[in-house]
Coordinates of C-alpha atoms in Angstrom, one line a residue:
X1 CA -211.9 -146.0 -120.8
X2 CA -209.4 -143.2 -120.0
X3 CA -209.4 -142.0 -123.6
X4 CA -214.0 -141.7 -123.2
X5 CA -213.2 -139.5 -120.5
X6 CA -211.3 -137.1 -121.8
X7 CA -213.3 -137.1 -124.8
X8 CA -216.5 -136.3 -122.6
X9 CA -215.2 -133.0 -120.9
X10 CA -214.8 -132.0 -124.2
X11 CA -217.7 -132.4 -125.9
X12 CA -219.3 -131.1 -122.8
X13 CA -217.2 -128.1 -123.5
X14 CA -218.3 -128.0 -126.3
X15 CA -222.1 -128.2 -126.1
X16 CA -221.6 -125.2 -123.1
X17 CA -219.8 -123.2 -125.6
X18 CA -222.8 -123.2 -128.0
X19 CA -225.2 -122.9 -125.2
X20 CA -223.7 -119.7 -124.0
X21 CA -223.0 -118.4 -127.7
X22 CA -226.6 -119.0 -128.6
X23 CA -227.9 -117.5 -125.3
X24 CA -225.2 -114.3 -125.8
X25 CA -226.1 -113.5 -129.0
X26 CA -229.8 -114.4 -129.2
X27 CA -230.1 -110.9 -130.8
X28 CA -227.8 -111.5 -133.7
X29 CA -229.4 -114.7 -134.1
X30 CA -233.0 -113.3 -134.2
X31 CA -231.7 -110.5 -136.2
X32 CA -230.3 -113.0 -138.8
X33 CA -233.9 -114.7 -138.8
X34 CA -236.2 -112.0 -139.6
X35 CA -233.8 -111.1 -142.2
X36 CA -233.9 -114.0 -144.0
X37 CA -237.5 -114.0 -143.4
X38 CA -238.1 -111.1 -145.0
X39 CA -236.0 -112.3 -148.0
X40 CA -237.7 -115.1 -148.5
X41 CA -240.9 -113.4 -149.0
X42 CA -242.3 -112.1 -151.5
X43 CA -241.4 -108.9 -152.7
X44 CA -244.9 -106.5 -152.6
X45 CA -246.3 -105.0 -155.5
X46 CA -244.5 -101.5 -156.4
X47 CA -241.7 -102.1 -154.3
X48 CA -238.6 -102.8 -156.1
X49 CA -236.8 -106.1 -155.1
X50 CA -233.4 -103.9 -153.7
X51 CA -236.1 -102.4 -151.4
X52 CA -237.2 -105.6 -150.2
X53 CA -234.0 -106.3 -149.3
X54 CA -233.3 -102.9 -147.1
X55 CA -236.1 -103.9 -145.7
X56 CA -234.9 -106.8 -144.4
X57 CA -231.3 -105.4 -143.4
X58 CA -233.8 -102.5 -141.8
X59 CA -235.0 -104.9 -139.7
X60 CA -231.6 -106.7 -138.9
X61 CA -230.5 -103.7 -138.2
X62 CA -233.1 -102.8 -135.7
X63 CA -232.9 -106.0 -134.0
X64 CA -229.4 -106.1 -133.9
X65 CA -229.1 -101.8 -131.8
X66 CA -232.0 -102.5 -129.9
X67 CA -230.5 -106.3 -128.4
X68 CA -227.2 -104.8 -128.3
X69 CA -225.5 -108.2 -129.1
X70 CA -223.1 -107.0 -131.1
X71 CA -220.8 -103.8 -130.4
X72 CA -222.3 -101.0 -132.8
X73 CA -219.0 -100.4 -134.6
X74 CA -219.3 -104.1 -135.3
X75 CA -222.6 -104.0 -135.9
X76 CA -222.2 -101.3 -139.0
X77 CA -219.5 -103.0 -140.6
X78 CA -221.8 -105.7 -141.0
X79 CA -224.8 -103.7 -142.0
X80 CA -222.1 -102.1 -144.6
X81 CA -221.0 -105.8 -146.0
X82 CA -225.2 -107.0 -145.9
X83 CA -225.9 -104.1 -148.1
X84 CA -222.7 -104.4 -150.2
X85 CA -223.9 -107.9 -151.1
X86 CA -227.8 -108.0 -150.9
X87 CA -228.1 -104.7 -153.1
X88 CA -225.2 -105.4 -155.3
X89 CA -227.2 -108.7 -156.4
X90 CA -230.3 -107.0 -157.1
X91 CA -231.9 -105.1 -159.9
X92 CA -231.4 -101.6 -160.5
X93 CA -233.8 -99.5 -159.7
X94 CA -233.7 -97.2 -162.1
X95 CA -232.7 -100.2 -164.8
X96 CA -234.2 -103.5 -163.5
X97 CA -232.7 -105.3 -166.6
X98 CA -229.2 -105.1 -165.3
X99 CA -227.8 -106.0 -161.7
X100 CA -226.8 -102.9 -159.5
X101 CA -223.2 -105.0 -159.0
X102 CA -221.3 -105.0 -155.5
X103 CA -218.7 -102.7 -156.9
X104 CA -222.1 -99.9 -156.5
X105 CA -223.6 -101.6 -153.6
X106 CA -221.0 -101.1 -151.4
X107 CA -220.6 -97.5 -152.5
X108 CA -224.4 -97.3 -151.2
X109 CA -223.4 -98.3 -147.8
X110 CA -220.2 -96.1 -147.5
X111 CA -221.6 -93.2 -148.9
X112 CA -222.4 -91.7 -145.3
X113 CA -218.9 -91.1 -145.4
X114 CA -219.3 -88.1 -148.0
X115 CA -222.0 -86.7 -146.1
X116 CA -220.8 -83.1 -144.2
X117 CA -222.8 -84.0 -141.4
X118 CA -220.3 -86.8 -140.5
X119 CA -217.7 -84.1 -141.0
X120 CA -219.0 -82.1 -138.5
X121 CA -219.2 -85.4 -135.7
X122 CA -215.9 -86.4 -136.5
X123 CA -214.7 -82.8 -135.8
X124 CA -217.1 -82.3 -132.9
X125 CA -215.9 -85.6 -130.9
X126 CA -212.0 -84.2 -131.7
X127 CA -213.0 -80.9 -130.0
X128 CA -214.3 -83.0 -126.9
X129 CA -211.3 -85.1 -126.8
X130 CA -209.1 -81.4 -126.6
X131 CA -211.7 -80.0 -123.4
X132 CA -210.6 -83.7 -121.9
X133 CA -207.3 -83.4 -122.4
X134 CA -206.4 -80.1 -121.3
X135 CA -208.6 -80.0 -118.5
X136 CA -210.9 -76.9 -119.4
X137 CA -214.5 -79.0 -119.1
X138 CA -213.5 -79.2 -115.5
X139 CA -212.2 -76.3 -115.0
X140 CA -215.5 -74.6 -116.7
X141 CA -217.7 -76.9 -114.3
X142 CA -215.9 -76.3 -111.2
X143 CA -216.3 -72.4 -111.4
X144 CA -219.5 -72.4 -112.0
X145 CA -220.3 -74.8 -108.9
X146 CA -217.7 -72.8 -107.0
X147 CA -220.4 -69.7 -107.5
X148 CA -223.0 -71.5 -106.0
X149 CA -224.6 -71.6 -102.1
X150 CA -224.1 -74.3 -100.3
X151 CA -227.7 -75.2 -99.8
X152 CA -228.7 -78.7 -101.8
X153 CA -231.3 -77.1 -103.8
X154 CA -228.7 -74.6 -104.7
X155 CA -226.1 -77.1 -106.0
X156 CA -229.0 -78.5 -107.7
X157 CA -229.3 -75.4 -109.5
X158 CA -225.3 -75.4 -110.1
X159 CA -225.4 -78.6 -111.8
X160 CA -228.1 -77.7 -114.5
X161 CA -226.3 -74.3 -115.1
X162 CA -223.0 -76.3 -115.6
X163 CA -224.9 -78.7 -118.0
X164 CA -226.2 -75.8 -119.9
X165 CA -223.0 -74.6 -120.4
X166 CA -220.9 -77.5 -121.4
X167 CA -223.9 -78.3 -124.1
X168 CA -222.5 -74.9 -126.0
X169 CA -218.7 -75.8 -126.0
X170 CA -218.7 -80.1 -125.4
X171 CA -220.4 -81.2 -128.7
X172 CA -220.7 -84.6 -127.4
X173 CA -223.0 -85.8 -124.7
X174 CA -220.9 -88.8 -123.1
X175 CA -217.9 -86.7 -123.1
X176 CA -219.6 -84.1 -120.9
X177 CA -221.8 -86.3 -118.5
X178 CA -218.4 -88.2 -118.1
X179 CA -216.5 -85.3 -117.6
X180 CA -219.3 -84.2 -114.3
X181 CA -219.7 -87.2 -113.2
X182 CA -216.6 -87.6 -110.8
X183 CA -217.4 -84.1 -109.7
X184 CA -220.3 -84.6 -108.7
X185 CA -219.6 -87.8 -106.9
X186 CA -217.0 -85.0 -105.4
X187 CA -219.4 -82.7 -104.4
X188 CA -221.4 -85.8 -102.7
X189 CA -218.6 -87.3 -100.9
X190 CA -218.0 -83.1 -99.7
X191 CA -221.3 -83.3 -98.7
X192 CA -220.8 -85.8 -96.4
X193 CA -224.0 -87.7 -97.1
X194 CA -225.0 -91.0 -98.2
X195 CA -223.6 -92.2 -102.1
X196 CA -226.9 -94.1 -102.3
X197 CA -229.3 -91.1 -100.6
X198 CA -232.0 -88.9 -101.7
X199 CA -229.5 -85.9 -102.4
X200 CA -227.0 -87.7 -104.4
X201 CA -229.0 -90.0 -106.5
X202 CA -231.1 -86.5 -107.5
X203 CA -227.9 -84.8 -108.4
X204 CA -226.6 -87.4 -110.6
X205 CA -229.8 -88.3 -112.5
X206 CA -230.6 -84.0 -112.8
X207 CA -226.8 -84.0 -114.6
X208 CA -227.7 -87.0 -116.8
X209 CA -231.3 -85.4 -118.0
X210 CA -230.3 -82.2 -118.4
X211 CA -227.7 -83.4 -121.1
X212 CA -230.1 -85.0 -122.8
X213 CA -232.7 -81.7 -122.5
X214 CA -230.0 -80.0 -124.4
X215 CA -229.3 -82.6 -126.6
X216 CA -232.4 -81.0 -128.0
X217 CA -231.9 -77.4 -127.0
X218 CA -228.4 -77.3 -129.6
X219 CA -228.0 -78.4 -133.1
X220 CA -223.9 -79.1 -132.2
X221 CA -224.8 -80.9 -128.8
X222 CA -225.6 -84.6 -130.1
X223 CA -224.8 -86.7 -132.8
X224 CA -228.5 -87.5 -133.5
X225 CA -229.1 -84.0 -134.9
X226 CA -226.4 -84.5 -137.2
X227 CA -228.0 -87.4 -138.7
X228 CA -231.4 -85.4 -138.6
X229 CA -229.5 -82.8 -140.7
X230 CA -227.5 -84.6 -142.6
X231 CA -231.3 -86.5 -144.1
X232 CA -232.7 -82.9 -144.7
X233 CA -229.5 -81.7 -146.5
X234 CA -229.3 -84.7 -148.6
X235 CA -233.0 -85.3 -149.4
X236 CA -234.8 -82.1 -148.9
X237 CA -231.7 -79.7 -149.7
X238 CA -231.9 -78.0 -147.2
X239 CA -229.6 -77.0 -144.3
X240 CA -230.5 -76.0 -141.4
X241 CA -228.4 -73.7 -139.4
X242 CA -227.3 -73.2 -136.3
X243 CA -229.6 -70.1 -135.1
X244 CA -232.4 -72.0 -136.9
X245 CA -232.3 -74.6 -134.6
X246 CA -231.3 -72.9 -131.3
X247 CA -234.4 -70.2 -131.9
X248 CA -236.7 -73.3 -132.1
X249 CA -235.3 -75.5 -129.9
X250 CA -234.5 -73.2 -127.2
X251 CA -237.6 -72.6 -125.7
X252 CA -238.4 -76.0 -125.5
X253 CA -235.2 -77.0 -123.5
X254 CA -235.6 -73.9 -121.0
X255 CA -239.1 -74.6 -120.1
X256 CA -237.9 -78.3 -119.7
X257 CA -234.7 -77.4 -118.0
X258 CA -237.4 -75.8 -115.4
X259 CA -239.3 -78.7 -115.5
X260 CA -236.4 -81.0 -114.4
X261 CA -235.9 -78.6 -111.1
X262 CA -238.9 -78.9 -109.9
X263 CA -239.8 -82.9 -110.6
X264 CA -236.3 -83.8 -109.2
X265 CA -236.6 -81.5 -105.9
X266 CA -240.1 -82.7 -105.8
X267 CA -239.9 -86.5 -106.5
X268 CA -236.5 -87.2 -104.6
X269 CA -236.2 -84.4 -102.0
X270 CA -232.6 -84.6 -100.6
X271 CA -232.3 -85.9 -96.8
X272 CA -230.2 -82.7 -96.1
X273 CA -231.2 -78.6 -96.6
X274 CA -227.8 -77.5 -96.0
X275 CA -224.1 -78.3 -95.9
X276 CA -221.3 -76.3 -94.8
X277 CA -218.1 -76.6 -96.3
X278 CA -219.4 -77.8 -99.6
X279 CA -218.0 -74.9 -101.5
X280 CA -215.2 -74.6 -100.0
X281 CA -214.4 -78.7 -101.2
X282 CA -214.9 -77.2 -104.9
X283 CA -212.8 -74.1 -104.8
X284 CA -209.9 -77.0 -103.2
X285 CA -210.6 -78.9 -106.3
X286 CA -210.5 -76.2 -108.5
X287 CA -207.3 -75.2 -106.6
X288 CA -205.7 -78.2 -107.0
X289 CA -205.9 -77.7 -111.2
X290 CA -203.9 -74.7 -110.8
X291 CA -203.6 -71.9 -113.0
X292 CA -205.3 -71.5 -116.3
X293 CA -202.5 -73.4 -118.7
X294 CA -201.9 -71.6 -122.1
X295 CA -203.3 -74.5 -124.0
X296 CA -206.5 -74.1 -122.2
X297 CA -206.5 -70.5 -123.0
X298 CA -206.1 -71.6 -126.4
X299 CA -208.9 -73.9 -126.4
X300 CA -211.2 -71.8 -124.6
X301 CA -210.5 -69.0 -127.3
X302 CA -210.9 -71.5 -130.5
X303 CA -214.4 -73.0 -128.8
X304 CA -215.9 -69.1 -128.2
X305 CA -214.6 -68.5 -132.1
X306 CA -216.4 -71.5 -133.1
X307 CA -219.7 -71.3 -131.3
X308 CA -219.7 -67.3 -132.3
X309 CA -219.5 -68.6 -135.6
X310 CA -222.3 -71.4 -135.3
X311 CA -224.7 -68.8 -134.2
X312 CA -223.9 -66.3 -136.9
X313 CA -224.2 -68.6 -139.4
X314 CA -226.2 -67.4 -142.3
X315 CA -226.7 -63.9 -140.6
X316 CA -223.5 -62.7 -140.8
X317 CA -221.8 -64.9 -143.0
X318 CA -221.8 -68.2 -145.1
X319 CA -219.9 -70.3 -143.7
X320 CA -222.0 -73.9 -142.5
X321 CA -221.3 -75.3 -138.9
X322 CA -219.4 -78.7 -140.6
X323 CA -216.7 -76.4 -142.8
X324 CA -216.2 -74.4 -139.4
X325 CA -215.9 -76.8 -136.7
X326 CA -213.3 -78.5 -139.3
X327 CA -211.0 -75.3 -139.5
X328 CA -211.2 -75.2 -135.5
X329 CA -209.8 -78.7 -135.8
X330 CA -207.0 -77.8 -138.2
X331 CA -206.3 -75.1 -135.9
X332 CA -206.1 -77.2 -133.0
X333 CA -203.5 -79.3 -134.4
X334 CA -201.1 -76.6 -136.0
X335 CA -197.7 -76.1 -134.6
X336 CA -197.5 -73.3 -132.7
X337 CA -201.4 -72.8 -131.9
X338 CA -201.6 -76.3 -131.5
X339 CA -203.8 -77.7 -128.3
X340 CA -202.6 -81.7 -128.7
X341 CA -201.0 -84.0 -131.0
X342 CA -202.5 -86.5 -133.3
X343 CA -200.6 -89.4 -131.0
X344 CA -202.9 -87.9 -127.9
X345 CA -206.1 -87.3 -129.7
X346 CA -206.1 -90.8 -131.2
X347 CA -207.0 -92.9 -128.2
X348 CA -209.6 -90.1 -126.7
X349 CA -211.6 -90.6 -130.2
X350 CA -214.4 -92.7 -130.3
X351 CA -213.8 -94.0 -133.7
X352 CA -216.4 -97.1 -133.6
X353 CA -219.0 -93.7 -133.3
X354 CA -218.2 -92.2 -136.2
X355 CA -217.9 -95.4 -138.4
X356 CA -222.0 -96.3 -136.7
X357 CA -222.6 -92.7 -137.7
X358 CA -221.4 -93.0 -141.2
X359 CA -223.3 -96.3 -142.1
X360 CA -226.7 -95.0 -140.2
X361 CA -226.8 -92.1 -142.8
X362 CA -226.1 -95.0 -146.1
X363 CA -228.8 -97.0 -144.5
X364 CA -230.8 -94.2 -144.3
X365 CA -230.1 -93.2 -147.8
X366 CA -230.7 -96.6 -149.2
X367 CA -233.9 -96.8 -148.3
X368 CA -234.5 -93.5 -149.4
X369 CA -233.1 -94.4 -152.6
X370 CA -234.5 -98.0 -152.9
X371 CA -238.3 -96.6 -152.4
X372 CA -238.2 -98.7 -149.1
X373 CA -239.0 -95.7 -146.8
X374 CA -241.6 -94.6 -149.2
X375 CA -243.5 -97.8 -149.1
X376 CA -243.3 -98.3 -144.8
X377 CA -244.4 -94.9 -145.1
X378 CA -247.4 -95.0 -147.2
X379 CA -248.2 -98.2 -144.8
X380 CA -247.8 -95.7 -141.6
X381 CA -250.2 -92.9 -143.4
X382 CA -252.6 -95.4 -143.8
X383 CA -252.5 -97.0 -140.7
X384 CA -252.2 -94.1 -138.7
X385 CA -254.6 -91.9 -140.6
X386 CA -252.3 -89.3 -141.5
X387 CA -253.2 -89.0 -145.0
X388 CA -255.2 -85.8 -144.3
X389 CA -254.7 -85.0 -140.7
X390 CA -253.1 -81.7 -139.6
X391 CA -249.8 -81.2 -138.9
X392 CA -250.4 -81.1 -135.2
X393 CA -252.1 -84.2 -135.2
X394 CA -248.9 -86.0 -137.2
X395 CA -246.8 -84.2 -134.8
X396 CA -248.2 -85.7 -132.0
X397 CA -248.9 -89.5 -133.1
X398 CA -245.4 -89.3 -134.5
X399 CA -244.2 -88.2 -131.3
X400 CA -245.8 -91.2 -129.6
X401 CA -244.5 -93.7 -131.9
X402 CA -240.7 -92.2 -131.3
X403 CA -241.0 -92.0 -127.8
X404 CA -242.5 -95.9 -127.8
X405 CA -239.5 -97.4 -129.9
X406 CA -237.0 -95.8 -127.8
X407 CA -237.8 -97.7 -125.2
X408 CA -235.7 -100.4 -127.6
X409 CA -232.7 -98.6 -128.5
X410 CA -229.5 -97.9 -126.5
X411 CA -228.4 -95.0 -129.4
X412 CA -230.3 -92.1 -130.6
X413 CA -227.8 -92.2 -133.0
X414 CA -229.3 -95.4 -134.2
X415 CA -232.8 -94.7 -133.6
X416 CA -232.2 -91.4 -136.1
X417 CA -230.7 -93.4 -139.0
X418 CA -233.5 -95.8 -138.5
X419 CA -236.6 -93.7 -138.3
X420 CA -235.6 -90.0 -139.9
X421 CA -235.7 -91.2 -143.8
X422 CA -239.2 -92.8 -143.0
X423 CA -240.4 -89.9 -140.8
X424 CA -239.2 -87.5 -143.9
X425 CA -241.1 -90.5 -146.5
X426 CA -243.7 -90.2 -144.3
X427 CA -244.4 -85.7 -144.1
X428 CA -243.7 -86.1 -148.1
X429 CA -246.8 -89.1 -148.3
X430 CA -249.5 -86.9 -146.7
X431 CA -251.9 -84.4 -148.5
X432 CA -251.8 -81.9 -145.8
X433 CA -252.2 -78.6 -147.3
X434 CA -248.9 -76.3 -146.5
X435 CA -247.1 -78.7 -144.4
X436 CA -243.6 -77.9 -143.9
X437 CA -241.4 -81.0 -144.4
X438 CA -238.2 -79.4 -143.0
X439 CA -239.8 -77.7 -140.2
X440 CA -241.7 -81.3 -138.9
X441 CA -238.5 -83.3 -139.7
X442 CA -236.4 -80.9 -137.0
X443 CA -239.4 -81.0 -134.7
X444 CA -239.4 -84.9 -134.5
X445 CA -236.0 -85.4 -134.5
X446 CA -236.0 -83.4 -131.1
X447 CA -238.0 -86.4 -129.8
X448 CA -235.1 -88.6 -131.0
X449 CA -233.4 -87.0 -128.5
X450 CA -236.3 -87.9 -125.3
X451 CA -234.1 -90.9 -123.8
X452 CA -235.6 -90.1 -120.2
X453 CA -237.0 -93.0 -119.2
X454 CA -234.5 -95.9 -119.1
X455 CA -231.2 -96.3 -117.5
X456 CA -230.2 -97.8 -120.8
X457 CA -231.7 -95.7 -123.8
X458 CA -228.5 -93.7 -124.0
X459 CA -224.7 -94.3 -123.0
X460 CA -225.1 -91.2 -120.9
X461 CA -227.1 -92.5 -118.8
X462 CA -225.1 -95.8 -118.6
X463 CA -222.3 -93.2 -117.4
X464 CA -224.3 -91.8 -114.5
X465 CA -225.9 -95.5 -113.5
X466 CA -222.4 -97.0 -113.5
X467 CA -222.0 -94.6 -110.3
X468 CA -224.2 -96.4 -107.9
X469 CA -225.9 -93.7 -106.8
X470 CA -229.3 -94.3 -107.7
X471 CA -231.4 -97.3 -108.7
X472 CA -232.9 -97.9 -112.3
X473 CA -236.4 -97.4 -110.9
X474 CA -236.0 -94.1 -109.5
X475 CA -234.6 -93.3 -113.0
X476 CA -237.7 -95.1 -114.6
X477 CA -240.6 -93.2 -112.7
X478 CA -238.7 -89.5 -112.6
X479 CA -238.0 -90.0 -116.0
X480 CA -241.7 -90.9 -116.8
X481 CA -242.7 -87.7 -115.5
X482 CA -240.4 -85.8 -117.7
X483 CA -241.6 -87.2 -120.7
X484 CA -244.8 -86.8 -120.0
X485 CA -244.5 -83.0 -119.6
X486 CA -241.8 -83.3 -122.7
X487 CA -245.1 -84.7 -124.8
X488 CA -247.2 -81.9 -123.5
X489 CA -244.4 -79.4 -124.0
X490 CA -244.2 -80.7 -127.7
X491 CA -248.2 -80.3 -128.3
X492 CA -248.3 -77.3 -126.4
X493 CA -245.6 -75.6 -128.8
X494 CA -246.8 -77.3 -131.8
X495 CA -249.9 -75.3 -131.7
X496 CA -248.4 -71.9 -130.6
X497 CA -244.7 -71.1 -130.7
X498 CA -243.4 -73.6 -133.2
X499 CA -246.9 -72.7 -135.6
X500 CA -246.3 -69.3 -135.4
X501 CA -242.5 -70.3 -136.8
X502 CA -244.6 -72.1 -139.4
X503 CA -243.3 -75.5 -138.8
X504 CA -246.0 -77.2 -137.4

């Protein structure tokens, strides 16, 4: 009797571990099921058998970033050792007889790693690390807020200005919406007012959005673009520059920046008009950094360098944005010039970033590669009716679609992997006359970048949410608004501005 009961704990154990393992990962577990559903059937006429099978790690993959039930380091290792596998034991595409052998597979699914767009992440999220730890992203933001008014609406004003700023010098969106958010949460608790009030829950979600605005605004401000870029370079050979970008993303960001102002002050007017002393609390904090050290002189000087060179770029000379931001690294590091070591870079890095970003741009490719993206992308022309519609009419129900399946990711990062080599299959698979590949490739990808609406479609916002300031449903219904006038912003360009660019 006494040995049944402690044999009956455990099996209990037991059955609860496998309960909660199969209600944790439900994501994995679905992912793993509509991948071998896919395998198992069969493969559709003129698609070759290693493109049925990206389609099926496509669609693991999807499953997998949009439940989140696996970290998305974790979650590209995997996709690396699916493809390794699955595409190693399949035909050849370009000699069925033969098997494309793991030895090639898993080159497919590292070869990301070789793309100069990953250079230029790597490089950009090192630069971010240096602004966090010498201090200069908070030094930048608190003199600009320290040359506001005191009035709320003022501040407001302060905050997108600062935002606008960082997106030149920060190329990495977390690092700058976690770099404002304790001073904002300084300016509230300044202010005096409520953490969960009106004021503060508008300040906090206007710094979160207008990251994301210029997310789109800046080719070097997100690691979505890269991937964008990286997919034009590689398939289209093409690169788009700096100046190209900024010139036809610019417009769009300003008139949206604008936007924000007014549906924030409008839809969550703060409780107070006026507070005194609020300055003063940000030149005490700026005080309290003390002088300007050398190594954020240094910094400072290497990021103007750097984005002078960005925006030169092809004008003035050849040099692209990756090979440059990689010589401001090396520069950072150098003894004598040198801003931090490589012992207190390391644990600022967000390694598990780069490796998702490297395997997002081999899945990408594979299906590229595999004739995968070509075939869901003769399905999407045919189902959408984009075989012969104009470019503004693709621009727009592409647009849709994007905004629609964001709603499921929590990485833009992910979402362009996943959708930019079909959105490129897709401009190649219509017939209209004079449409410009390149041009609609950059436009969409800016839509990549329209994670307004949910708390959780971008670790950014995850940032700002964890402050308690606001509730998910203010987020939800201000952040509807902006999308909707993003949507209208894009049609409205697409038929003026960005045709008269000849992109749309």
């Amino acid at each position: 009797m006494t040995a049944a009961r402690q044999v009956e704990p455990s099996s209990a154990s037991g059955a609860s571990f496998k309960d909660n393992w199969a209600i944790k990962y439900w994501g994995l577990l679905l992912g793993v099921a509509a991948l071998i559903a896919i395998m198992l059937l069969p493969t559709p006429e003129g698609l070759p058998v290693a493109g049925h099978r990206m389609l099926a790690i496509l669609a693991f993959a999807v499953i997998v970033w949009m439940t989140e039930s696996l970290d998305y380091a974790v979650s590209a290792v995997v996709i690396a050792a699916l493809m390794a596998f699955l595409l190693g034991l399949a035909p050849d595409v370009a000699n069925p007889k033969v098997l494309l052998g793991t030895s090639r597979g898993l080159g497919i699914a590292f070869s990301g790693f070789a793309n100069t767009a990953l250079a230029l992440v790597a490089a950009a999220l090192f630069l971010a690390a240096a602004m966090t730890a010498t201090g200069l992203d908070k030094r930048i933001a608190l003199v600009i807020l320290s040359r506001v008014g005191t009035q709320t609406r003022q501040v407001v004003l302060g905050a997108i200005l600062v935002g606008f700023v960082m997106a030149f010098l920060v190329p990495s969106t977390t690092a700058r919406v976690a770099c404002l958010v304790p001073i904002m949460l300084g300016i509230i608790a300044a202010f005096g007012v409520d953490k969960k009030g009106a004021f503060a829950g508008m300040l906090m979600i206007t710094t979160v959005q207008t990251a994301s605005i210029w997310n789109v605004g800046i080719k070097t401000a997100a690691a979505q673009n890269m991937v964008a870029v990286g997919f034009i370079e590689r398939t289209l050979n093409y690169t788009i520059t700096w100046l190209e970008w900024f010139i036809a993303a610019a417009p769009f960001a300003i008139l949206m920046t604008i936007a924000l102002y007014f549906v924030m002050t409008w839809m969550m007017p703060p409780e107070v008009d006026e507070v005194p002393g609020g300055r003063e609390s940000i030149r005490s904090s700026l005080a309290d950094l003390g002088p300007m050290k050398t190594s954020e002189k240094k910094l400072l000087a290497i990021s103007l360098t750097l984005l002078a060179f960005w925006s030169t770029e092809g004008v003035l000379h050849r040099f692209d944005t990756s090979t440059t931001t990689i010589a401001a690294v090396a520069l950072m590091f150098l003894p004598g010039i040198g801003i931090m070591t490589w012992k207190e870079a390391q644990p600022r890095i967000p390694w598990g970033t780069i490796v998702l970003f490297g395997i997002g741009i081999s899945l990408g490719t594979a299906l590229l590669q595999t004739k995968a993206a070509t075939w869901l992308a003769d399905i999407a022309v045919i189902q959408f009716g984009l075989a012969n519609a104009t470019a503004l009419f693709i621009l727009g129900a592409m647009s849709l679609f994007l905004v629609v399946i964001h709603l499921g990711f929590a990485s833009a990062t992910a979402l362009a992997s996943a959708m930019i080599p079909i959105i490129i299959a897709v401009l190649q698979g219509v017939a209209t006359p004079g449409i410009n590949i390149v041009g609609m490739t950059m436009l969409l990808q800016f839509v990549v970048s329209f994670g307004f609406i949910l708390v959780v479609n971008a670790p950014q916002n995850m940032v700002a949410y964890g402050t308690e300031t606001f509730e998910a449903k203010d987020f939800v219904r201000t952040g509807l608004v902006l999308t909707v006038i993003a949507l209208a912003l894009v049609m409205l360009l697409g038929a003026t501005y960005w045709h008269w660019l000849g992109y749309a």
